[in-house]
Short mmCIF file of C-alpha atoms in Angstrom, two decimals:
data_model
loop_
_atom_site.label_atom_id
_atom_site.label_comp_id
_atom_site.label_asym_id
_atom_site.label_seq_id
_atom_site.Cartn_x
_atom_site.Cartn_y
_atom_site.Cartn_z
CA MET A 1 18.36 25.13 9.64
CA ASN A 2 15.42 24.79 7.28
CA GLY A 3 14.00 22.02 9.45
CA LEU A 4 14.36 24.15 12.58
CA ASP A 5 12.82 27.16 10.83
CA SER A 6 9.89 25.03 9.70
CA LEU A 7 9.43 23.72 13.24
CA LYS A 8 9.38 27.25 14.64
CA LYS A 9 6.69 28.26 12.14
CA ILE A 10 4.32 25.52 13.31
CA SER A 11 1.49 26.99 15.37
CA LEU A 12 1.30 26.29 19.09
CA GLU A 13 -1.97 24.44 18.51
CA LYS A 14 -0.34 22.09 16.02
CA LYS A 15 2.70 21.56 18.23
CA SER A 16 0.41 20.71 21.13
CA ALA A 17 -1.58 18.25 19.02
CA ILE A 18 1.59 16.59 17.70
CA VAL A 19 3.04 16.20 21.19
CA PHE A 20 -0.19 14.77 22.60
CA VAL A 21 -0.43 12.30 19.72
CA PHE A 22 3.22 11.35 20.28
CA ALA A 23 2.67 10.89 24.03
CA THR A 24 -0.37 8.73 23.29
CA ALA A 25 1.68 6.74 20.78
CA ILE A 26 4.33 6.02 23.42
CA SER A 27 1.71 4.97 25.97
CA SER A 28 -0.18 2.77 23.51
CA GLY A 29 3.07 1.47 22.06
CA LEU A 30 4.22 0.33 25.49
CA ASN A 31 0.89 -1.40 25.99
CA MET A 32 1.11 -3.18 22.64
CA VAL A 33 4.78 -4.14 23.05
CA THR A 34 4.26 -5.58 26.53
CA THR A 35 0.99 -7.38 25.76
CA PRO A 36 2.78 -10.49 24.35
CA PHE A 37 4.74 -10.76 27.62
CA PHE A 38 1.64 -10.45 29.80
CA THR A 39 -0.41 -12.91 27.76
CA ARG A 40 2.35 -15.48 28.14
CA LEU A 41 3.22 -14.78 31.78
CA MET A 42 -0.40 -14.68 32.95
CA PRO A 43 -3.06 -17.41 32.79
CA VAL A 44 -5.83 -16.58 30.33
CA ASP A 45 -8.43 -16.14 33.09
CA SER A 46 -6.16 -13.67 34.95
CA PHE A 47 -5.76 -11.63 31.77
CA GLY A 48 -9.54 -11.64 31.57
CA VAL A 49 -9.82 -10.28 35.13
CA VAL A 50 -7.58 -7.35 34.15
CA GLN A 51 -9.92 -6.53 31.27
CA LEU A 52 -12.95 -6.82 33.56
CA PHE A 53 -11.36 -4.40 36.02
CA ASN A 54 -10.72 -1.87 33.25
CA THR A 55 -14.28 -2.21 31.96
CA TRP A 56 -15.90 -1.79 35.40
CA TYR A 57 -13.58 1.14 36.11
CA GLN A 58 -14.72 2.96 32.96
CA ILE A 59 -18.39 2.40 33.73
CA LEU A 60 -18.30 3.37 37.42
CA ALA A 61 -15.97 6.32 36.76
CA VAL A 62 -18.83 8.10 34.97
CA PHE A 63 -20.53 8.59 38.35
CA ALA A 64 -17.53 8.33 40.67
CA THR A 65 -15.80 11.28 38.96
CA PHE A 66 -19.05 12.86 37.72
CA SER A 67 -17.29 13.02 34.34
CA VAL A 68 -15.68 16.36 35.26
CA THR A 69 -12.87 15.83 32.74
CA ASN A 70 -15.17 15.46 29.71
CA ALA A 71 -16.80 18.24 27.67
CA ILE A 72 -17.59 20.34 30.74
CA ILE A 73 -13.95 21.01 31.66
CA ASN A 74 -13.21 23.07 28.54
CA VAL A 75 -16.50 24.96 28.89
CA GLY A 76 -15.54 25.77 32.48
CA PHE A 77 -12.09 26.99 31.47
CA HIS A 78 -13.74 29.18 28.85
CA ASN A 79 -16.37 30.59 31.21
CA TYR A 80 -14.02 31.19 34.14
CA THR A 81 -10.91 32.36 32.31
CA ASN A 82 -9.68 34.46 35.21
CA ASP A 83 -9.99 31.69 37.77
CA ARG A 84 -9.14 28.45 36.02
CA MET A 85 -7.23 27.01 38.99
CA GLY A 86 -10.14 27.85 41.26
CA TYR A 87 -12.52 26.10 38.90
CA LEU A 88 -10.10 23.17 38.63
CA SER A 89 -9.93 22.74 42.41
CA SER A 90 -13.74 22.93 42.66
CA SER A 91 -14.03 20.26 39.97
CA LEU A 92 -11.68 18.09 41.99
CA GLY A 93 -13.70 18.75 45.15
CA PHE A 94 -16.99 17.85 43.45
CA ALA A 95 -15.46 14.68 41.98
CA THR A 96 -14.05 13.70 45.39
CA VAL A 97 -17.47 13.90 47.06
CA SER A 98 -18.99 11.95 44.17
CA THR A 99 -16.26 9.29 44.49
CA LEU A 100 -16.83 8.89 48.24
CA ILE A 101 -20.56 8.38 47.66
CA ILE A 102 -20.10 5.76 44.92
CA VAL A 103 -17.33 3.92 46.77
CA SER A 104 -19.44 3.82 49.95
CA LEU A 105 -22.32 2.27 48.01
CA VAL A 106 -19.99 -0.32 46.47
CA PHE A 107 -18.61 -1.31 49.86
CA LEU A 108 -22.12 -1.53 51.34
CA ALA A 109 -23.04 -3.93 48.54
CA GLN A 110 -19.60 -5.57 48.44
CA GLY A 111 -20.85 -9.17 48.38
CA TRP A 112 -23.23 -8.53 45.51
CA PHE A 113 -20.72 -6.40 43.58
CA THR A 114 -17.97 -9.01 43.95
CA LYS A 115 -20.26 -11.70 42.60
CA VAL A 116 -21.48 -9.64 39.66
CA SER A 117 -18.16 -8.03 38.69
CA GLY A 118 -15.77 -10.89 39.42
CA LEU A 119 -13.48 -8.46 41.30
CA ASN A 120 -12.19 -9.14 44.82
CA ILE A 121 -11.84 -6.65 47.70
CA SER A 122 -8.22 -5.84 46.78
CA LEU A 123 -9.22 -4.69 43.30
CA ILE A 124 -12.20 -2.75 44.66
CA ILE A 125 -9.85 -0.80 46.95
CA LEU A 126 -7.52 -0.16 44.00
CA MET A 127 -10.47 1.09 41.98
CA ALA A 128 -11.43 3.53 44.76
CA LEU A 129 -7.89 4.93 44.97
CA SER A 130 -7.79 5.26 41.18
CA PHE A 131 -11.05 7.22 41.14
CA LEU A 132 -9.62 9.69 43.65
CA PHE A 133 -6.12 10.24 42.38
CA LEU A 134 -5.99 9.34 38.67
CA ASN A 135 -8.76 11.88 38.18
CA SER A 136 -6.62 14.65 39.69
CA THR A 137 -3.96 13.89 37.06
CA ARG A 138 -6.54 14.02 34.27
CA LEU A 139 -7.84 17.37 35.51
CA TRP A 140 -4.34 18.80 35.57
CA ILE A 141 -3.66 17.47 32.05
CA CYS A 142 -6.90 19.07 30.83
CA LEU A 143 -5.74 22.48 32.07
CA GLN A 144 -2.27 22.08 30.54
CA ARG A 145 -3.79 21.00 27.23
CA TYR A 146 -6.29 23.87 27.21
CA GLU A 147 -3.49 26.36 27.83
CA LEU A 148 -1.25 24.54 25.30
CA LYS A 149 1.43 23.79 27.91
CA TYR A 150 2.36 20.44 26.46
CA LYS A 151 5.92 19.98 27.75
CA LYS A 152 5.03 19.11 31.36
CA VAL A 153 2.26 16.79 30.22
CA PHE A 154 4.58 14.95 27.88
CA PHE A 155 7.13 14.48 30.65
CA VAL A 156 4.57 13.22 33.19
CA MET A 157 2.75 10.90 30.74
CA THR A 158 5.82 9.28 29.21
CA LEU A 159 7.94 8.93 32.35
CA SER A 160 5.03 7.61 34.41
CA GLY A 161 4.09 5.19 31.63
CA ILE A 162 7.60 3.82 31.20
CA ILE A 163 8.23 3.31 34.93
CA SER A 164 4.79 1.75 35.49
CA THR A 165 5.29 -0.66 32.60
CA ILE A 166 8.67 -1.81 33.89
CA ILE A 167 7.34 -2.31 37.43
CA SER A 168 4.31 -4.25 36.24
CA LEU A 169 6.41 -6.59 34.09
CA ILE A 170 8.71 -7.33 37.02
CA ALA A 171 5.77 -7.85 39.39
CA VAL A 172 3.94 -10.30 37.12
CA TYR A 173 7.17 -12.18 36.42
CA LEU A 174 7.95 -12.62 40.13
CA VAL A 175 4.56 -13.71 41.48
CA ASP A 176 3.34 -17.30 41.48
CA ASP A 177 -0.33 -16.46 42.00
CA HIS A 178 -2.77 -13.52 41.95
CA TYR A 179 -1.42 -12.37 38.59
CA ALA A 180 -4.27 -9.94 37.93
CA GLU A 181 -3.80 -8.18 41.29
CA ALA A 182 -0.03 -8.00 40.75
CA ARG A 183 -0.40 -6.45 37.34
CA LEU A 184 -3.13 -3.96 38.23
CA TRP A 185 -1.60 -2.75 41.50
CA SER A 186 1.91 -2.44 40.03
CA VAL A 187 0.82 -0.63 36.85
CA ASN A 188 -1.32 1.85 38.83
CA ALA A 189 1.06 2.48 41.75
CA ILE A 190 3.13 5.25 40.10
CA PRO A 191 0.11 7.02 38.52
CA ILE A 192 -1.62 7.01 41.92
CA ILE A 193 1.45 8.52 43.59
CA VAL A 194 1.65 11.18 40.86
CA GLY A 195 -2.07 11.76 41.32
CA ILE A 196 -1.67 12.31 45.08
CA VAL A 197 1.00 14.96 44.44
CA LEU A 198 -1.18 16.73 41.85
CA TYR A 199 -4.24 16.40 44.11
CA ILE A 200 -2.44 18.34 46.84
CA TYR A 201 -1.04 20.83 44.29
CA ILE A 202 -4.49 21.59 42.82
CA CYS A 203 -6.03 22.05 46.28
CA LEU A 204 -3.27 24.39 47.47
CA LYS A 205 -3.08 26.35 44.22
CA GLY A 206 -6.81 26.61 43.51
CA LYS A 207 -7.98 27.06 47.13
CA LYS A 208 -11.63 26.46 46.15
CA PHE A 209 -12.32 22.83 46.97
CA TYR A 210 -15.93 23.92 47.43
CA ASN A 211 -17.42 26.83 45.52
CA LYS A 212 -21.20 27.09 45.26
CA LYS A 213 -21.19 28.76 41.82
CA TYR A 214 -18.79 26.24 40.32
CA TRP A 215 -20.47 23.23 41.92
CA THR A 216 -23.88 24.39 40.70
CA PHE A 217 -22.51 24.79 37.18
CA ILE A 218 -20.95 21.30 37.25
CA LEU A 219 -24.17 19.73 38.55
CA THR A 220 -26.55 21.41 36.09
CA PHE A 221 -24.32 21.01 33.04
CA ASN A 222 -23.13 17.44 33.56
CA ALA A 223 -26.11 15.71 35.18
CA PRO A 224 -28.01 15.29 31.87
CA LEU A 225 -24.84 14.01 30.18
CA LEU A 226 -24.03 11.28 32.71
CA ILE A 227 -26.47 8.86 31.10
CA HIS A 228 -24.93 9.68 27.73
CA TYR A 229 -21.40 8.93 28.97
CA LEU A 230 -22.58 5.81 30.80
CA SER A 231 -24.35 4.60 27.67
CA GLN A 232 -21.15 5.12 25.69
CA PHE A 233 -19.19 2.92 28.06
CA ILE A 234 -21.99 0.33 28.13
CA LEU A 235 -21.97 0.32 24.34
CA ALA A 236 -18.19 -0.20 24.34
CA GLY A 237 -17.86 -2.47 27.39
CA SER A 238 -21.09 -4.40 27.98
CA ASP A 239 -19.96 -7.13 25.59
CA ARG A 240 -17.07 -8.11 27.89
CA LEU A 241 -19.24 -8.02 31.00
CA MET A 242 -21.90 -10.17 29.37
CA ILE A 243 -19.32 -12.61 27.99
CA ASN A 244 -18.08 -13.02 31.56
CA TYR A 245 -21.66 -13.62 32.73
CA TYR A 246 -22.67 -16.09 30.01
CA CYS A 247 -19.28 -17.66 29.26
CA ASN A 248 -16.09 -17.32 31.34
CA GLU A 249 -13.06 -15.14 32.06
CA ALA A 250 -10.94 -16.97 29.47
CA ASP A 251 -13.39 -15.98 26.74
CA VAL A 252 -13.29 -12.40 28.04
CA ALA A 253 -9.51 -12.46 27.62
CA ILE A 254 -9.67 -13.76 24.03
CA TYR A 255 -12.33 -11.24 23.07
CA SER A 256 -10.49 -8.39 24.82
CA LEU A 257 -7.27 -9.10 22.94
CA ALA A 258 -9.14 -9.00 19.63
CA TYR A 259 -10.79 -5.77 20.79
CA LEU A 260 -7.37 -4.33 21.67
CA VAL A 261 -6.00 -5.11 18.22
CA SER A 262 -8.98 -3.62 16.40
CA ASN A 263 -9.07 -0.41 18.43
CA ILE A 264 -5.46 0.63 17.88
CA LEU A 265 -6.64 3.35 15.51
CA LEU A 266 -9.21 4.81 17.94
CA VAL A 267 -6.52 5.42 20.57
CA PHE A 268 -4.72 7.82 18.24
CA PHE A 269 -7.89 9.43 16.91
CA SER A 270 -8.77 11.05 20.26
CA PRO A 271 -5.85 13.54 20.34
CA ILE A 272 -6.20 14.11 16.59
CA ASN A 273 -9.86 14.93 17.13
CA SER A 274 -8.85 17.77 19.45
CA VAL A 275 -7.43 19.43 16.30
CA ILE A 276 -10.34 18.41 14.07
CA ILE A 277 -12.95 19.96 16.41
CA PRO A 278 -12.03 23.66 15.94
CA TYR A 279 -11.49 23.10 12.20
CA THR A 280 -14.96 21.55 11.84
CA HIS A 281 -16.55 24.31 13.93
CA LYS A 282 -14.88 26.94 11.75
CA LEU A 283 -16.28 25.37 8.57
CA PHE A 284 -19.70 24.98 10.16
CA ASP A 285 -19.86 28.61 11.30
CA ALA A 286 -18.97 29.67 7.74
CA GLY A 287 -21.71 27.43 6.33
CA ASN A 288 -19.16 25.54 4.27
CA TYR A 289 -20.97 22.19 4.42
CA THR A 290 -19.32 20.88 1.25
CA ALA A 291 -15.89 21.15 2.87
CA ILE A 292 -17.19 19.37 5.98
CA GLU A 293 -18.56 16.52 3.86
CA ASN A 294 -15.32 16.21 1.87
CA PHE A 295 -13.25 16.19 5.04
CA LEU A 296 -15.42 13.47 6.60
CA CYS A 297 -15.33 11.31 3.47
CA LYS A 298 -11.55 11.54 3.29
CA LEU A 299 -11.29 10.75 7.01
CA LEU A 300 -13.48 7.66 6.61
CA ILE A 301 -11.54 6.48 3.55
CA GLY A 302 -8.25 6.75 5.46
CA THR A 303 -9.75 5.00 8.47
CA GLY A 304 -11.18 2.27 6.26
CA ILE A 305 -7.83 1.56 4.59
CA ILE A 306 -6.08 1.21 7.95
CA ILE A 307 -8.85 -1.03 9.28
CA PHE A 308 -8.61 -3.24 6.20
CA ILE A 309 -4.84 -3.63 6.69
CA ILE A 310 -5.37 -4.51 10.38
CA SER A 311 -7.99 -7.07 9.36
CA LEU A 312 -5.67 -8.67 6.79
CA LEU A 313 -2.92 -8.99 9.39
CA SER A 314 -5.18 -10.10 12.26
CA PRO A 315 -3.80 -13.70 12.38
CA GLU A 316 -0.22 -12.49 12.68
CA VAL A 317 -1.03 -9.72 15.17
CA VAL A 318 -3.10 -12.00 17.43
CA SER A 319 -0.40 -14.67 17.23
CA VAL A 320 2.32 -12.24 18.30
CA LEU A 321 0.30 -10.51 21.02
CA GLY A 322 -1.43 -13.51 22.49
CA GLY A 323 -0.10 -16.81 21.21
CA LYS A 324 -1.95 -20.08 20.64
CA GLN A 325 -4.38 -19.58 23.52
CA TYR A 326 -5.88 -16.52 21.83
CA MET A 327 -6.17 -17.73 18.23
CA ASP A 328 -9.98 -18.07 18.51
CA GLY A 329 -10.10 -14.28 18.42
CA ILE A 330 -8.70 -13.95 14.89
CA LYS A 331 -12.03 -14.02 13.07
CA ILE A 332 -13.61 -11.35 15.26
CA VAL A 333 -10.85 -8.74 14.78
CA PRO A 334 -12.24 -7.53 11.40
CA VAL A 335 -15.77 -7.37 12.81
CA VAL A 336 -14.82 -5.31 15.86
CA SER A 337 -12.54 -3.17 13.67
CA LEU A 338 -15.57 -2.16 11.63
CA SER A 339 -17.14 -0.87 14.84
CA THR A 340 -14.22 1.57 15.04
CA LEU A 341 -15.12 2.98 11.62
CA PHE A 342 -18.65 3.82 12.76
CA ASN A 343 -17.36 5.14 16.07
CA VAL A 344 -15.12 7.58 14.20
CA LEU A 345 -18.16 8.60 12.15
CA TYR A 346 -20.12 9.23 15.36
CA ILE A 347 -17.31 11.26 16.97
CA PHE A 348 -17.12 13.54 13.92
CA VAL A 349 -20.90 14.05 13.93
CA ALA A 350 -20.93 14.67 17.70
CA ASN A 351 -18.48 17.55 17.22
CA ILE A 352 -21.34 19.37 15.47
CA GLU A 353 -24.13 18.03 17.71
CA PHE A 354 -22.62 19.49 20.87
CA LEU A 355 -22.68 22.98 19.32
CA TYR A 356 -26.44 23.08 19.92
CA GLY A 357 -26.21 22.16 23.60
CA LYS A 358 -29.33 19.94 23.55
CA THR A 359 -27.62 17.19 25.48
CA HIS A 360 -30.81 15.28 26.34
CA LYS A 361 -31.33 14.40 22.66
CA ILE A 362 -27.72 13.31 22.31
CA ALA A 363 -28.11 11.11 25.40
CA LEU A 364 -31.30 9.55 24.04
CA MET A 365 -29.62 8.40 20.83
CA THR A 366 -26.73 6.87 22.77
CA ILE A 367 -29.09 5.12 25.21
CA ILE A 368 -30.98 3.48 22.34
CA ALA A 369 -27.76 2.10 20.84
CA ALA A 370 -26.50 0.86 24.24
CA LEU A 371 -29.80 -0.89 25.04
CA LEU A 372 -29.80 -2.49 21.59
CA ASN A 373 -26.31 -3.85 22.23
CA ILE A 374 -27.33 -5.31 25.60
CA LEU A 375 -30.46 -6.90 24.14
CA LEU A 376 -28.62 -8.47 21.21
CA ASN A 377 -25.85 -9.73 23.52
CA ALA A 378 -28.40 -11.31 25.86
CA LEU A 379 -30.10 -13.05 22.94
CA LEU A 380 -27.09 -14.20 20.91
CA ILE A 381 -24.13 -14.83 23.26
CA PRO A 382 -25.84 -17.80 25.00
CA ILE A 383 -26.50 -19.34 21.56
CA PHE A 384 -23.36 -18.54 19.54
CA GLY A 385 -20.77 -17.87 22.24
CA PHE A 386 -18.47 -14.88 22.78
CA ALA A 387 -17.90 -14.32 19.03
CA ALA A 388 -21.50 -13.13 18.74
CA ALA A 389 -20.59 -10.06 20.81
CA ALA A 390 -18.43 -8.74 17.97
CA TYR A 391 -21.37 -8.78 15.56
CA THR A 392 -23.85 -7.33 18.06
CA THR A 393 -21.41 -4.51 18.84
CA LEU A 394 -20.99 -3.77 15.13
CA ILE A 395 -24.77 -3.60 14.63
CA ALA A 396 -25.11 -1.32 17.66
CA TYR A 397 -22.39 1.05 16.40
CA ILE A 398 -23.98 1.23 12.94
CA VAL A 399 -27.30 2.20 14.55
CA TYR A 400 -25.40 4.57 16.87
CA ALA A 401 -23.87 6.48 13.96
CA ILE A 402 -27.15 6.60 11.99
CA LEU A 403 -29.12 7.93 14.98
CA HIS A 404 -26.61 10.71 15.65
CA ILE A 405 -26.49 11.71 11.98
CA TYR A 406 -30.29 11.92 12.05
CA ASN A 407 -30.23 13.98 15.26
CA MET A 408 -27.52 16.32 13.96
CA GLN A 409 -29.44 17.02 10.76
CA LYS A 410 -32.64 17.72 12.70
CA LEU A 411 -30.76 20.16 14.93
CA CYS A 412 -29.03 22.09 12.15
CA LYS A 413 -31.90 21.69 9.64
CA HIS A 414 -29.42 21.06 6.82
CA ARG A 415 -28.25 17.89 5.11
CA ILE A 416 -24.54 18.33 5.66
CA PHE A 417 -23.56 14.87 4.43
CA SER A 418 -24.54 12.97 1.33
CA HIS A 419 -26.07 9.73 2.57
CA LYS A 420 -25.11 8.05 -0.70
CA LYS A 421 -21.41 8.90 -0.30
CA LEU A 422 -21.31 7.75 3.30
CA PHE A 423 -23.10 4.52 2.40
CA VAL A 424 -20.69 3.73 -0.45
CA ILE A 425 -17.59 4.33 1.72
CA CYS A 426 -18.92 2.41 4.74
CA PHE A 427 -20.30 -0.48 2.68
CA SER A 428 -17.01 -0.81 0.75
CA CYS A 429 -15.08 -1.00 4.01
CA PHE A 430 -17.65 -3.44 5.40
CA PHE A 431 -17.33 -5.73 2.36
CA LEU A 432 -13.52 -5.70 2.36
CA CYS A 433 -13.17 -6.34 6.10
CA MET A 434 -15.80 -9.09 6.18
CA THR A 435 -13.97 -10.78 3.29
CA THR A 436 -10.91 -11.14 5.53
CA VAL A 437 -12.98 -13.21 7.98
CA PHE A 438 -13.29 -15.96 5.36
CA ILE A 439 -9.71 -15.81 4.09
CA SER A 440 -7.94 -15.63 7.47
CA GLU A 441 -6.33 -19.04 6.85
CA MET A 442 -5.39 -18.26 3.22
CA ILE A 443 -2.03 -16.61 3.83
CA ILE A 444 -1.04 -16.20 0.16
CA ILE A 445 -4.31 -14.48 -0.78
CA ARG A 446 -4.10 -12.22 2.28
CA TYR A 447 -0.55 -11.17 1.43
CA ILE A 448 -1.45 -10.50 -2.20
CA LEU A 449 -4.30 -8.27 -1.05
CA LEU A 450 -1.99 -6.59 1.47
CA ALA A 451 0.60 -5.89 -1.24
CA ALA A 452 -2.10 -4.54 -3.55
CA CYS A 453 -3.41 -2.33 -0.76
CA ILE A 454 0.07 -0.96 -0.04
CA ILE A 455 0.65 -0.24 -3.73
CA ILE A 456 -2.73 1.42 -4.24
CA PHE A 457 -2.71 3.25 -0.90
CA PRO A 458 -0.40 6.15 -1.97
CA TYR A 459 -2.67 6.85 -4.95
CA ILE A 460 -5.81 6.82 -2.82
CA TYR A 461 -4.08 8.93 -0.18
CA LYS A 462 -3.01 11.48 -2.79
CA LYS A 463 -6.54 11.73 -4.16
CA SER A 464 -8.17 12.01 -0.73
CA LYS A 465 -5.41 13.61 1.33
CA LEU A 466 -6.59 15.26 4.53
CA LYS A 467 -5.60 18.91 4.49
CA PHE A 468 -4.85 20.60 7.79
CA ASP A 469 -3.47 23.79 6.30
CA ASN A 470 -6.29 25.88 7.76
CA ILE A 471 -6.20 24.34 11.22
#
């Protein structure tokens, strides 16, 4: 009874956050569990094509969906409280028109796009359908999350994920060729069907596919941010595109697997951040900068410990997930993992940046980091191969975090964070993770360090425990 009583006392916000994290864990867990099967069933180059599709999808989706499910959606729900379904249907209508424009341009330049992207006409059609109907699901989830109606979302996310995973495994196992197409079409079939149902539901329920006021708001608010969102995806995905251009699809696959391993933590941070945002805003409004700094330092310490453990276990994880064909990616896992640390730092800082609404400055900082990553990739990948992309991405993310810290402090005119504390934490994590690059083949030393980390971790956690009591 005590457990049930405690559960009942948990706020709706916390319950919602827990459920969303749990749903994300199931989705990511399915992806991680099935990855060893796919890497062994599929040729390396086909696995690389799957990663290329996902990367191109993320980049083009910025314009194809006009990013209507990003920051703007919650602002819209807040501004139009009495007509959220109407606003939702208008967002879907705006995104649909945007999708039709982008897809038409892609088909007009099909020959060029196929050559540059490495994607055939079948995958281009799949991408178009995904833009239209996966976006309707995301919009619906955004409304459910905003209104803290987590039960339906959990059901849709988990059931759809489980069925899609089973179908995709069967499809890849049965085919003798076109493995990438089999996997991508099979894994997206159920989500597209769900998206079609929700597309119709939103249109019928909202009844405002076009609304001048809502469309004007979407256009004026989001247009300046599109370059920011695009730059984010370029920063995160340009390495794989440029590896494909300078090297080959097999190298893309090896790099992508290492990237997948190192970004496990970031997948779970997104739903957690939805809880951190209002907590940070509350401290900021109260002028409690010391509490904000302490919270960030503790968050970075926890992130750093997890990244160090992932780096120590990178040979085993890559071996299990990919097998012998992917072992060249072991030494880049710690490097890409460090990028996650600085990405978490940026996300925390951005929570404060967006309070000021000066999106053009935020976009400028992101553009600089993205261009730096492209330039370094163009210079170093042809010389050092695909492994160079891990180091260029790390450098870009370090610059990315520094630029946004600088911009945030200029906007709020206060030094919220101690640069010395942040430097000590980030440098310590950098040193520890880079050490694992050189000891990846020394299994005894790695396991001794892992044991020491596990023993020391509870003490560090106790001293720097994140407190969510006020959330």
